[in-house]
Coordinates of C-alpha atoms and ligand atoms in Angstrom, one line a residue:
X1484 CA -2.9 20.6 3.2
X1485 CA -0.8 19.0 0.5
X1486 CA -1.1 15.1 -0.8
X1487 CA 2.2 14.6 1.0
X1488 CA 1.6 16.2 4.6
X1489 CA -1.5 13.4 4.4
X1490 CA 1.2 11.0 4.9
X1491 CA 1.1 9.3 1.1
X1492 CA 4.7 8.8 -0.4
X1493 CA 6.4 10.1 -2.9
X1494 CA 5.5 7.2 -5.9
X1495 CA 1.7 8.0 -5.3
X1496 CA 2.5 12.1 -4.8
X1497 CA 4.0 11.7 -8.5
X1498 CA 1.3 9.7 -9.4
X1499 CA -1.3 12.2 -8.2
X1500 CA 0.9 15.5 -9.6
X1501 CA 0.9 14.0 -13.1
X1502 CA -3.1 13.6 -12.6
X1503 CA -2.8 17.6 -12.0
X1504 CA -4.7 17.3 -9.0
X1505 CA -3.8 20.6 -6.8
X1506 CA -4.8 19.4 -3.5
X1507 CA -6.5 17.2 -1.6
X1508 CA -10.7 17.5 -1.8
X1509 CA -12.5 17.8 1.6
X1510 CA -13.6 14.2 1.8
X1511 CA -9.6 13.4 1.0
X1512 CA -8.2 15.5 3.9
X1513 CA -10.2 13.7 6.4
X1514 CA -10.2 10.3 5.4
X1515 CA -6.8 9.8 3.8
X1516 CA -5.0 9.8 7.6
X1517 CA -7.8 7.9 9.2
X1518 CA -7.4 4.9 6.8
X1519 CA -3.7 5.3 7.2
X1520 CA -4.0 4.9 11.0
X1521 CA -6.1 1.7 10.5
X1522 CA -9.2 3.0 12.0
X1523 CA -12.8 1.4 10.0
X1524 CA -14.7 4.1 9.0
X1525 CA -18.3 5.2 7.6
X1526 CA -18.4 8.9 5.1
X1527 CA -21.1 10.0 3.7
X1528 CA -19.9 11.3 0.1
X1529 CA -21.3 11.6 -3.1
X1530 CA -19.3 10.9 -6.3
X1531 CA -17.9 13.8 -7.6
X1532 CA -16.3 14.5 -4.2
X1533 CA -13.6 13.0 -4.9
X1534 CA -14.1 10.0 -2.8
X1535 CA -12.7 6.9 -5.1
X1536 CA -9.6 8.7 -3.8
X1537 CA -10.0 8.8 -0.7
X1538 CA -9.8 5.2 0.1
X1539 CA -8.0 4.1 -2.6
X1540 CA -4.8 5.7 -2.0
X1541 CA -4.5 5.0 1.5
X1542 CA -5.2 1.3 0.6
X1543 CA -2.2 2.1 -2.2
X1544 CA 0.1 3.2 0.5
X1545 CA -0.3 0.7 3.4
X1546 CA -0.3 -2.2 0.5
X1547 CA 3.0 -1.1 -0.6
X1548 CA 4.5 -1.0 2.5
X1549 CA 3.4 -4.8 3.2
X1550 CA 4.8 -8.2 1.5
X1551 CA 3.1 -9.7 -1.8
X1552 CA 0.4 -12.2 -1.9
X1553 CA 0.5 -15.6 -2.3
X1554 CA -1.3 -17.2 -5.9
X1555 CA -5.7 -16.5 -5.5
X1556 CA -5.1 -14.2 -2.6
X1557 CA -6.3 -10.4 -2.5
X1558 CA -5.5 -8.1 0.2
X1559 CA -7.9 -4.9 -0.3
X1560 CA -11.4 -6.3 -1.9
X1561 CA -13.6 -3.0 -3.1
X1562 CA -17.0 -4.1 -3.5
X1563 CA -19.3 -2.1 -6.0
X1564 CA -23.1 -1.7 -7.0
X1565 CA -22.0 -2.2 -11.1
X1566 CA -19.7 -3.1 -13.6
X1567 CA -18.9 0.2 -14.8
X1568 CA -18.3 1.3 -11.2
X1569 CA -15.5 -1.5 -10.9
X1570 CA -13.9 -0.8 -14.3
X1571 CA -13.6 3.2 -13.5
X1572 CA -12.4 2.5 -9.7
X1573 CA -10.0 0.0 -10.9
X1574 CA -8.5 2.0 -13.7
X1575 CA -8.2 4.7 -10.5
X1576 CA -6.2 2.3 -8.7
X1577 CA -4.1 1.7 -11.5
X1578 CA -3.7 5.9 -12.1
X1579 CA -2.8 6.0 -8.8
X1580 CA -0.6 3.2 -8.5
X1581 CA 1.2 3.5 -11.7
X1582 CA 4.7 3.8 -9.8
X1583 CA 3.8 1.2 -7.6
X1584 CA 4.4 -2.5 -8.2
X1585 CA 0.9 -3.3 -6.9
X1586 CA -1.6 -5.2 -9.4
X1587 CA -6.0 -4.5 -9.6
X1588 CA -8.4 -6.5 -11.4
X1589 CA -12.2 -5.5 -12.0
X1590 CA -14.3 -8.6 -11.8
X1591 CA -17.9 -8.2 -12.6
X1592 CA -20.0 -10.9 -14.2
X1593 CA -22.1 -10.0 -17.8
X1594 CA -18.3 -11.5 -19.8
X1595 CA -16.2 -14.5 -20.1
X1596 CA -14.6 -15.4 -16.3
X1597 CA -11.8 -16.8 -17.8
X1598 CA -9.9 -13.8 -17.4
X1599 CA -10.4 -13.2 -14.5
X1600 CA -9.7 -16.6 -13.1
X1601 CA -6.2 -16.3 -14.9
X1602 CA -5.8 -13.0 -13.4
X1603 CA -6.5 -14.0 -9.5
X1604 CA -4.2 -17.0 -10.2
X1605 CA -1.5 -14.9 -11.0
X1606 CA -2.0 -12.9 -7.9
X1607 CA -4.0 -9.7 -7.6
X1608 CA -3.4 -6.9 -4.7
X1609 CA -6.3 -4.9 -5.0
X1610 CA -9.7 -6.5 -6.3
X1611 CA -12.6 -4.1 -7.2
X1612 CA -16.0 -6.5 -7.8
X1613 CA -19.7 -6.8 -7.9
X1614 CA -20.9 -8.9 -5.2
X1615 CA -22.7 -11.3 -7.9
X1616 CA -19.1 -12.8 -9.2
X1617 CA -16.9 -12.3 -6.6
X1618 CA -19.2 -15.2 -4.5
X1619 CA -19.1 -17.3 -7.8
X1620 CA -15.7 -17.1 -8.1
X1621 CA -15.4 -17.6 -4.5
X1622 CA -17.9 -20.8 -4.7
X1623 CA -15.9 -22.0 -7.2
X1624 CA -12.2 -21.8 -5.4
X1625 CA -10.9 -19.4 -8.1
X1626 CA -9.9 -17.1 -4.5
X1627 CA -9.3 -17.1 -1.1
X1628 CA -10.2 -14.2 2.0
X1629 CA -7.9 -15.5 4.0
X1630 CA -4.9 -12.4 3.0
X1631 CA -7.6 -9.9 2.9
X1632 CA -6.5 -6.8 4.9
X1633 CA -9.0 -3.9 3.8
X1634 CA -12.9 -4.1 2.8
X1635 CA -14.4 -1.4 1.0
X1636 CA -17.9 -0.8 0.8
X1637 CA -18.4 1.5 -2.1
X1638 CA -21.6 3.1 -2.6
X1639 CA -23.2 0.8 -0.2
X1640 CA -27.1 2.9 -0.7
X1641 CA -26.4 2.3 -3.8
X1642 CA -25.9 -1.8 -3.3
X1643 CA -28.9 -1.9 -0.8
X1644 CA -30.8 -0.7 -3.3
X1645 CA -30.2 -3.1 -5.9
X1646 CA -30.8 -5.8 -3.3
X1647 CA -27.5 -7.1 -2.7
X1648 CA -27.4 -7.0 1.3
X1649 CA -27.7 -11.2 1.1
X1650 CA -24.4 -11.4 -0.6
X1651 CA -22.9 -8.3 1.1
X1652 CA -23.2 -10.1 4.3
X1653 CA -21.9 -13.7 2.7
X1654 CA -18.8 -12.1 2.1
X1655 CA -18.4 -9.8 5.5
X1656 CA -19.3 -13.7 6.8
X1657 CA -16.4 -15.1 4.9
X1658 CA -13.8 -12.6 5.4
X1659 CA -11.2 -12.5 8.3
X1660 CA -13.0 -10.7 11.6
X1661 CA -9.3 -8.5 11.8
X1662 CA -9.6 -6.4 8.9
X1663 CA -10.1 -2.9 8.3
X1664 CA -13.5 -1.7 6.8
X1665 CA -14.9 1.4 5.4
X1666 CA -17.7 2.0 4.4
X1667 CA -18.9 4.3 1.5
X1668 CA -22.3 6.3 0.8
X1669 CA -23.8 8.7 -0.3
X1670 CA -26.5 8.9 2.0
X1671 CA -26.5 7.4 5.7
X1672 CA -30.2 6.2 5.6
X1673 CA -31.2 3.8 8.1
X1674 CA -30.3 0.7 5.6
X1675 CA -27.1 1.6 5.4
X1676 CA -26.8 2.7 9.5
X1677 CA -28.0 -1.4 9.8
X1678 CA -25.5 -2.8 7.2
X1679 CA -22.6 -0.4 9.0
X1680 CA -23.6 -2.3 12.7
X1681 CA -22.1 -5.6 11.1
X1682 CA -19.6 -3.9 8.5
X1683 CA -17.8 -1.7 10.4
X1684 CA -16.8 -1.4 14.1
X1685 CA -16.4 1.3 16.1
X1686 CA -15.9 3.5 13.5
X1687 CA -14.3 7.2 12.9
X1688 CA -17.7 8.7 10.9
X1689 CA -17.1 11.9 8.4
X1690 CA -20.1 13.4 6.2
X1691 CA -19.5 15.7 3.6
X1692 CA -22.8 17.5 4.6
X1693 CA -25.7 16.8 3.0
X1694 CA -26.5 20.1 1.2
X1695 CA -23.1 20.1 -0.5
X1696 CA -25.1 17.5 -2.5
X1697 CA -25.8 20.5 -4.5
X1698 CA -22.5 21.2 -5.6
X1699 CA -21.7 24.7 -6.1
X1700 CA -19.9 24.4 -9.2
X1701 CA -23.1 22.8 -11.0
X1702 CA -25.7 25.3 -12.7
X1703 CA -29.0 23.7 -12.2
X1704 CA -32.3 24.4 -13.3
X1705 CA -35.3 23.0 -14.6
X1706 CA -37.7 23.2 -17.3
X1707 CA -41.8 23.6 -16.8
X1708 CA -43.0 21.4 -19.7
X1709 CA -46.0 19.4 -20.7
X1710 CA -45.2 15.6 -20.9
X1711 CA -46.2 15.2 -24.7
X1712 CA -44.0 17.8 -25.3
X1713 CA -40.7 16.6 -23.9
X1714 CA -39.0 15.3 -26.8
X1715 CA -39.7 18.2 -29.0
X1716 CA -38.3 20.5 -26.3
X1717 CA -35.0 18.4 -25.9
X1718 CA -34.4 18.8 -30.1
X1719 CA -35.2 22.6 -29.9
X1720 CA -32.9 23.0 -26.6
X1721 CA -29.9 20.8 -28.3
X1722 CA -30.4 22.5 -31.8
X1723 CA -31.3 26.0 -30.3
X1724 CA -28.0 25.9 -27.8
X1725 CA -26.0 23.9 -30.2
X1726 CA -24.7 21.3 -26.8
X1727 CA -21.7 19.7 -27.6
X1728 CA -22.5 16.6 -25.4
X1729 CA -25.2 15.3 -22.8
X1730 CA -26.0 12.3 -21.2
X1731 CA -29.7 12.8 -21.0
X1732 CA -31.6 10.4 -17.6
X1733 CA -35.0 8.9 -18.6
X1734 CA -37.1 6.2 -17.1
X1735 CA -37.3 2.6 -19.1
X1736 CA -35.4 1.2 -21.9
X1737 CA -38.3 1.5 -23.8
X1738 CA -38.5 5.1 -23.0
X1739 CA -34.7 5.3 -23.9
X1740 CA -34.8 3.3 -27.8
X1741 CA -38.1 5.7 -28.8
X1742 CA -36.6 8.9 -28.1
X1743 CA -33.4 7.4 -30.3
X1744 CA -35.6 7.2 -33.2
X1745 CA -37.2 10.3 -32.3
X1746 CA -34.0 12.7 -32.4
X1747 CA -33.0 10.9 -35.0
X1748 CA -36.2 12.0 -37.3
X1749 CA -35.3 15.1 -36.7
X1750 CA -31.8 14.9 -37.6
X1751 CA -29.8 14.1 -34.0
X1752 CA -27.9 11.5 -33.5
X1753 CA -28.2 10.0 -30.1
X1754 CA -27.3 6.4 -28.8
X1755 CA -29.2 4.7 -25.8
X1756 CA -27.3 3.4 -22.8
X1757 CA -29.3 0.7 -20.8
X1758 CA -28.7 -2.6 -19.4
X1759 CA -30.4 -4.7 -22.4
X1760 CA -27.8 -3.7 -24.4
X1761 CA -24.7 -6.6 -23.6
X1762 CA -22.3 -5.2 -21.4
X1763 CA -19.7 -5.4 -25.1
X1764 CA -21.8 -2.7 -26.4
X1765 CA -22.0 -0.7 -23.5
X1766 CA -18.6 -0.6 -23.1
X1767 CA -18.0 0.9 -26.6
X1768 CA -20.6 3.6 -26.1
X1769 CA -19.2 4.1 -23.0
X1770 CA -15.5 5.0 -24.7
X1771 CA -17.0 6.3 -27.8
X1772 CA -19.3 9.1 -25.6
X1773 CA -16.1 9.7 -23.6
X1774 CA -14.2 10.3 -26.5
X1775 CA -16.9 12.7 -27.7
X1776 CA -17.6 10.3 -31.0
X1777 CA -21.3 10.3 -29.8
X1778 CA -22.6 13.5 -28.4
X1779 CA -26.4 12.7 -26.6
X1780 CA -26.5 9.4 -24.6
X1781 CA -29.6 8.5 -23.3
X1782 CA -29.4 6.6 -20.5
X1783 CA -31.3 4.2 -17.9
X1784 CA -31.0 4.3 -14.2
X1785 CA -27.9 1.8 -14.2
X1786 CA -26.0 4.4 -16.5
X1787 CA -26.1 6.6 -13.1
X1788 CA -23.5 5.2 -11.6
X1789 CA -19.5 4.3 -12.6
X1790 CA -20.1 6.7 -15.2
X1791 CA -16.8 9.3 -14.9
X1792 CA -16.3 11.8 -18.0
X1793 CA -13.9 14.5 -17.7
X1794 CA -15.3 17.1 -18.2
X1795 CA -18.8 16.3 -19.1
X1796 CA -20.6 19.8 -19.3
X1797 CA -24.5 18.7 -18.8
X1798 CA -26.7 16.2 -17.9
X1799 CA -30.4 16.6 -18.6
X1800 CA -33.0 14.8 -16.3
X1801 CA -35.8 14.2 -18.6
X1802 CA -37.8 11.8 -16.1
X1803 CA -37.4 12.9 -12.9
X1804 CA -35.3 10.3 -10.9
X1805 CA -36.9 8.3 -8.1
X1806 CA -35.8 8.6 -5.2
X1807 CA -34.5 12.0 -4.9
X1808 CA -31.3 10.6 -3.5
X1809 CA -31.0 9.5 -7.5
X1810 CA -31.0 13.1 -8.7
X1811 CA -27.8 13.5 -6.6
X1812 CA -25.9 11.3 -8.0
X1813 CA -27.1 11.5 -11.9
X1814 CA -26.6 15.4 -10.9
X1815 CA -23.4 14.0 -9.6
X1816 CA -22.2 13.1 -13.3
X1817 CA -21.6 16.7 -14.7
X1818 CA -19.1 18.9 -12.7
X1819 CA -16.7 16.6 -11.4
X1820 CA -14.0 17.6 -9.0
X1821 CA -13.0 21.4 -10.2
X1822 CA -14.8 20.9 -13.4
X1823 CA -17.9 22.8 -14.3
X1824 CA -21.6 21.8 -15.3
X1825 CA -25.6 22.0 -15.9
X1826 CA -28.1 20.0 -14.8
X1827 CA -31.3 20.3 -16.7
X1828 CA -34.8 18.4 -15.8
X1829 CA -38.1 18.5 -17.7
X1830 CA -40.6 18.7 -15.2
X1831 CA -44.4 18.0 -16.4
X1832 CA -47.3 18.0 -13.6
X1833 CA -47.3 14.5 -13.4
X1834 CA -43.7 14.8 -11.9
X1835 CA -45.0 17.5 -9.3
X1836 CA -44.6 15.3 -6.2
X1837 CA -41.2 13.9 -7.0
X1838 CA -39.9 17.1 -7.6
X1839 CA -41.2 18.6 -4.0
X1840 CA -39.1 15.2 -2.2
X1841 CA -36.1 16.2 -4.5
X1842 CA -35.9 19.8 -3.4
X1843 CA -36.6 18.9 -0.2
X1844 CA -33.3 16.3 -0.5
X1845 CA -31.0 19.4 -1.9
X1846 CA -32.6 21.6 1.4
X1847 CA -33.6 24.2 -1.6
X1848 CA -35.5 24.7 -4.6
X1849 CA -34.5 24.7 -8.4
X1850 CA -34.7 27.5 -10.5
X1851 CA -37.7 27.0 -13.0
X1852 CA -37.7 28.2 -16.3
X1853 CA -39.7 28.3 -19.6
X1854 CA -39.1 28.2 -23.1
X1855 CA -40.8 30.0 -25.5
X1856 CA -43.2 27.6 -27.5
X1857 CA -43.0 25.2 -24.7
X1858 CA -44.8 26.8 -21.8
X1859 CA -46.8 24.2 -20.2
X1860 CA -50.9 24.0 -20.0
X1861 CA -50.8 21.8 -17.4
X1862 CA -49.4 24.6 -14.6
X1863 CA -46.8 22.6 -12.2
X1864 CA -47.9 24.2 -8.8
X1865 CA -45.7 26.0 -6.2
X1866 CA -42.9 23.6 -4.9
X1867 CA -43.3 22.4 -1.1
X1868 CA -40.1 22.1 0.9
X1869 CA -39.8 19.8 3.6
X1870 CA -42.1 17.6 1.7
X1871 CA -42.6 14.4 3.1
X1872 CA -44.4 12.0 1.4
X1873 CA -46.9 9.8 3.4
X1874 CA -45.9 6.5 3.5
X1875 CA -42.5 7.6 5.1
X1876 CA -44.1 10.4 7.3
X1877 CA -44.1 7.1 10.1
X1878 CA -40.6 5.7 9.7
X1879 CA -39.5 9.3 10.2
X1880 CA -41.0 9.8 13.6
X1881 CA -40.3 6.4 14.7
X1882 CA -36.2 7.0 13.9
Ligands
AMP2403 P1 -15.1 10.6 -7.4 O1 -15.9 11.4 -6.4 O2 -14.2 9.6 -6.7 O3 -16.0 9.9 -8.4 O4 -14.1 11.6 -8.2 C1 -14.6 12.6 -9.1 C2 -13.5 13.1 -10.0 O5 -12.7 14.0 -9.3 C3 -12.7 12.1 -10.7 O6 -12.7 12.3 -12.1 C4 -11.3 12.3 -10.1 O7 -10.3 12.0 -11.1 C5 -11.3 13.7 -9.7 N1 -10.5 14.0 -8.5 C6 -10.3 13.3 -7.4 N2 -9.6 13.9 -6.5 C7 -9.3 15.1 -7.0 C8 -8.5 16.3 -6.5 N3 -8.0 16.3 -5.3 N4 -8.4 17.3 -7.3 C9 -9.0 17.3 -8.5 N5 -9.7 16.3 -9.1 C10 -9.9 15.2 -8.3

């Protein structure tokens, strides 16, 4: 199936061909003529799937057909878990659109709202936001719903999760009750089955299935290690293997600053990525790791998300991720669309359990290996699948 035989025209077929995209990803071919039919829908769909496209060039191609908006009036509003999320899904819409007169704004809080006020008042199709300033503005009259023709819920686990169900439903309570809605996630949990009963109605449902979670085109495997020894391991791996970049997952900010300092004793230079940084500085490192000017990132949990690098060739899990869903989507980072990529984790024994609900998650286990020097004393024991820890043993037989 070609862009075209989805029903998109020709401004947004050019748009796409200069992309070099070849054709349409799974998750495309079955939503694109859903959301072009008006239907609300709920997919299941990791990133990397190709999903920000999904829904946002339908949403291109039934704005263009329509009339403009009138001054602090949106008609599509995609709602995201983070700031970086909105800024890469916005500079998407603006890819896309590029031969379209349509105008996008990404509105997150964490910078001057200025901007964005002047923006909305100059009129703005197709707003991406974080809940948190879309109400403020909201609250304080800087837009209206009332024009709003399409809701996105974009990586609504992912929202649930950071506790923004409260200002999801203000807004689904302030919208118009005709709209279109889709709904976006990488996992259907029962969270996000609740949130769809008011989001969406009656909707078409498509799920990329679960165990393409572990995407064919990324290489992972994982490293039996010691704890103490995880930093010494990660110099020897990026010296040994000479990496030319990786964005390397670990657990606190704290976590994230000391291993800095320790590559950098030992000659690497590395930059961490986490949210007590200001959102001026993460932006930089953000471009600067992009543009390969800084090779090792370490990030936090909230570099997980709305980070897209073409291209990026590994990602290294040196805490485990909790929950395993989590592993998906860092994993998620590396191999995008055609693209191809490694996924490394350090695995000590104290990590044992996670990595049992991780492999049960991916419906397979990871292929453990150890480095000479670096073989663990503390054995990690035979992985479990179908692990299920105890506390959610319950909810599972009750649902
Ligand atoms: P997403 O799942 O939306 O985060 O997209 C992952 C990456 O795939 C992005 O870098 C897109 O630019 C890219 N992409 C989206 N659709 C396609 C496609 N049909 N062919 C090739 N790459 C694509």
């Amino acid at each position: 199936m070609s862009f075209a035989k989805l029903g998109l025209s020709q401004p947004i077929v050019d748009a796409i061909s200069q992309l070099g995209y070849p054709k349409p990803t799974s998750i495309q071919n079955q939503a694109i003529p859903v959301i072009l039919k008006g239907e609300d829908l709920i997919a299941a769909a990791q990133t990397g799937t190709g999903k920000t496209a999904s829904f946002v060039l339908p949403i291109l191609e039934k704005l263009s057909q329509g009339e403009t908006q009138r001054k602090k009036r949106i008609r599509a509003l995609i709602l995201v878990p983070t700031r970086e999320l909105a800024v890469q899904v916005e500079q998407k819409v603006q890819e896309y659109g590029q031969h379209l007169p349509l105008t996008s704004l990404a509105m997150y809080g964490g910078v001057d709202e200025k901007a964005q006020k002047q923006a909305l008042i100059e009129g703005v199709d197709i707003l991406v936001a974080t809940p948190g300033r879309l109400l403020d503005l909201y609250g304080k009259r800087a837009l209206h719903f009332d024009e709003v023709e399409i809701l996105v819920l974009d990586e609504a686990d992912r929202m649930l999760d950071m506790g923004f169900i409260d200002d999801i439903n203000k807004v689904l309570d302030r919208l118009p009750t005709d709209i279109q809605n889709l709904l976006f996630s990488a996992t259907l949990s029962n969270k996000v089955r609740d949130l769809a009963k008011s989001a969406v109605h009656d909707p078409y449902e498509i799920s990329i299935a679960a165990n393409q979670a572990s995407k064919k085109n990324i290489e992972q495997w994982l490293i039996t290690v010691d704890k103490d020894q995880k930093s010494s391991l990660l110099s020897h791996m990026i010296k040994t293997h000479d990496w030319d970049q990786a964005l390397i997952f670990i657990e606190t900010k704290h976590g994230a600053a000391k291993l800095a300092a320790q590559l950098e004793k030992r000659g690497i230079v590395a930059e961490a990525f986490h949210s007590g940084r200001s959102q001026a500085v993460r932006s930089q490192l953000l471009a600067d790791f992009k543009a390969g000017k800084i090779q090792y990132m370490i990030a936090t949990g909230v570099g997980a998300r709305g980070i897209d690098i073409e291209g990026l060739s590994r990602v290294i899990n040196y805490d485990l991720p909790f929950p395993a869903d989590e592993y998906v989507h860092r994993i998620g980072r590396t191999g995008r669309a055609d693209a191809s990529g490694e996924a490394i984790s350090f695995v000590s024994k104290d990590n044992f359990k996670n990595l049992c609900m991780i492999e049960s998650r991916l419906g397979h286990l990871i292929e453990r290996r150890e480095i000479e020097g670096f073989e663990p004393r503390k054995p990690i024991p035979v992985s479990v699948l179908n692990y299920v820890p105890k506390s959610k043993r319950q909810n599972q037989e009750e649902s």
